[in-house]
Tab-separated table of C-alpha atoms in Angstrom:
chain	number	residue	atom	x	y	z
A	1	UNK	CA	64.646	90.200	93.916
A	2	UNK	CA	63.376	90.731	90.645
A	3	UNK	CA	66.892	93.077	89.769
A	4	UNK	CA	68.605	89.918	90.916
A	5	UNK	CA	67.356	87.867	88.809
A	6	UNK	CA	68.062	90.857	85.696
A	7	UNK	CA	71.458	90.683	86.702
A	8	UNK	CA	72.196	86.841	87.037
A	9	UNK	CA	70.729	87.203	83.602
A	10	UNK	CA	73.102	89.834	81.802
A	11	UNK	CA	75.941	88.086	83.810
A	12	UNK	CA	75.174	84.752	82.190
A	13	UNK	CA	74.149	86.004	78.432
A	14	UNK	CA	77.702	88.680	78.560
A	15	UNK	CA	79.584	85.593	79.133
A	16	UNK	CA	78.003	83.519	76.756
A	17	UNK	CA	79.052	86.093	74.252
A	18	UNK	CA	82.465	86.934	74.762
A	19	UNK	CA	85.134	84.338	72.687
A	20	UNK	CA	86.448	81.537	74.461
A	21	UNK	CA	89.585	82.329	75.431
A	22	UNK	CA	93.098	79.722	75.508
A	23	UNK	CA	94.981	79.637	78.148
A	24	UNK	CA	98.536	81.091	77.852
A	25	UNK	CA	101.293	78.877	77.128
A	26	UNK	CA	103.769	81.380	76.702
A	27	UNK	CA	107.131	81.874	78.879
A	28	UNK	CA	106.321	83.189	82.348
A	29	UNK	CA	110.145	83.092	83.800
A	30	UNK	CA	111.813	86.293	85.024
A	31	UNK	CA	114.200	85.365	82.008
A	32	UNK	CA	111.731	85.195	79.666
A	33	UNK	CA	107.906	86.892	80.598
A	34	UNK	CA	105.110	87.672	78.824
A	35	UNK	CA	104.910	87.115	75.086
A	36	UNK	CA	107.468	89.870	74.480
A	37	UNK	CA	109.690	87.453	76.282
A	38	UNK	CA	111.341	90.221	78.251
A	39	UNK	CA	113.613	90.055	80.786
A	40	UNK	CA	112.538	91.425	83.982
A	41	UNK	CA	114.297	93.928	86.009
A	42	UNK	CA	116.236	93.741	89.302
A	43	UNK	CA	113.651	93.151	92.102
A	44	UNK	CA	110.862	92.204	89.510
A	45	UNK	CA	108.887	88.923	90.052
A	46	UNK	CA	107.378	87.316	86.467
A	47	UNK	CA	103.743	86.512	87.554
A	48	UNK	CA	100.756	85.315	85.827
A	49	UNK	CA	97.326	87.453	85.365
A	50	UNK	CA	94.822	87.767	85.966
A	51	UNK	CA	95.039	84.590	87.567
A	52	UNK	CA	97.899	82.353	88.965
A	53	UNK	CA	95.559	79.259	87.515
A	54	UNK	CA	96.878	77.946	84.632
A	55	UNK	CA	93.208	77.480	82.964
A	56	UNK	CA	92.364	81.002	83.564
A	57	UNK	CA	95.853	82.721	82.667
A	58	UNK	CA	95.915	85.217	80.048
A	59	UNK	CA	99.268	86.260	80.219
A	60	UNK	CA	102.236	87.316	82.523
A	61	UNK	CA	104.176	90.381	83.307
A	62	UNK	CA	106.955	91.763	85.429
A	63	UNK	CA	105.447	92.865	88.843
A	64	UNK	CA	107.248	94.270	91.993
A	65	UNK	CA	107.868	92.224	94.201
């Protein structure tokens, strides 16, 4: 219980620390991905990550699909 409650506790105070970060408004088309802007290859999907939700997006890259 008590390691719990130790770990709740760094969780919270390691996120209170790290900078606030925007969401990415960059191009995420298989045209166009990432902030490079590349084109993706043949076969290669232009997804978002870490998340697909726009709020928590930090980027997007060419991925296999």
């Amino acid at each position: 219980m008590q390691l719990t409650k130790i770990l709740i506790l760094f969780g919270i105070t390691a996120a209170a620390a790290s900078p606030a970060m925007a969401a990415y408004t960059g191009p995420c088309s298989v045209t166009q991905c990432g902030a490079s802007g590349v084109a993706c290859p043949r076969g290669y999907l232009c997804v978002p990550w870490p998340s697909f939700d726009p709020a928590l997006r930090e980027g997007c890259t060419c991925s296999y699909a």
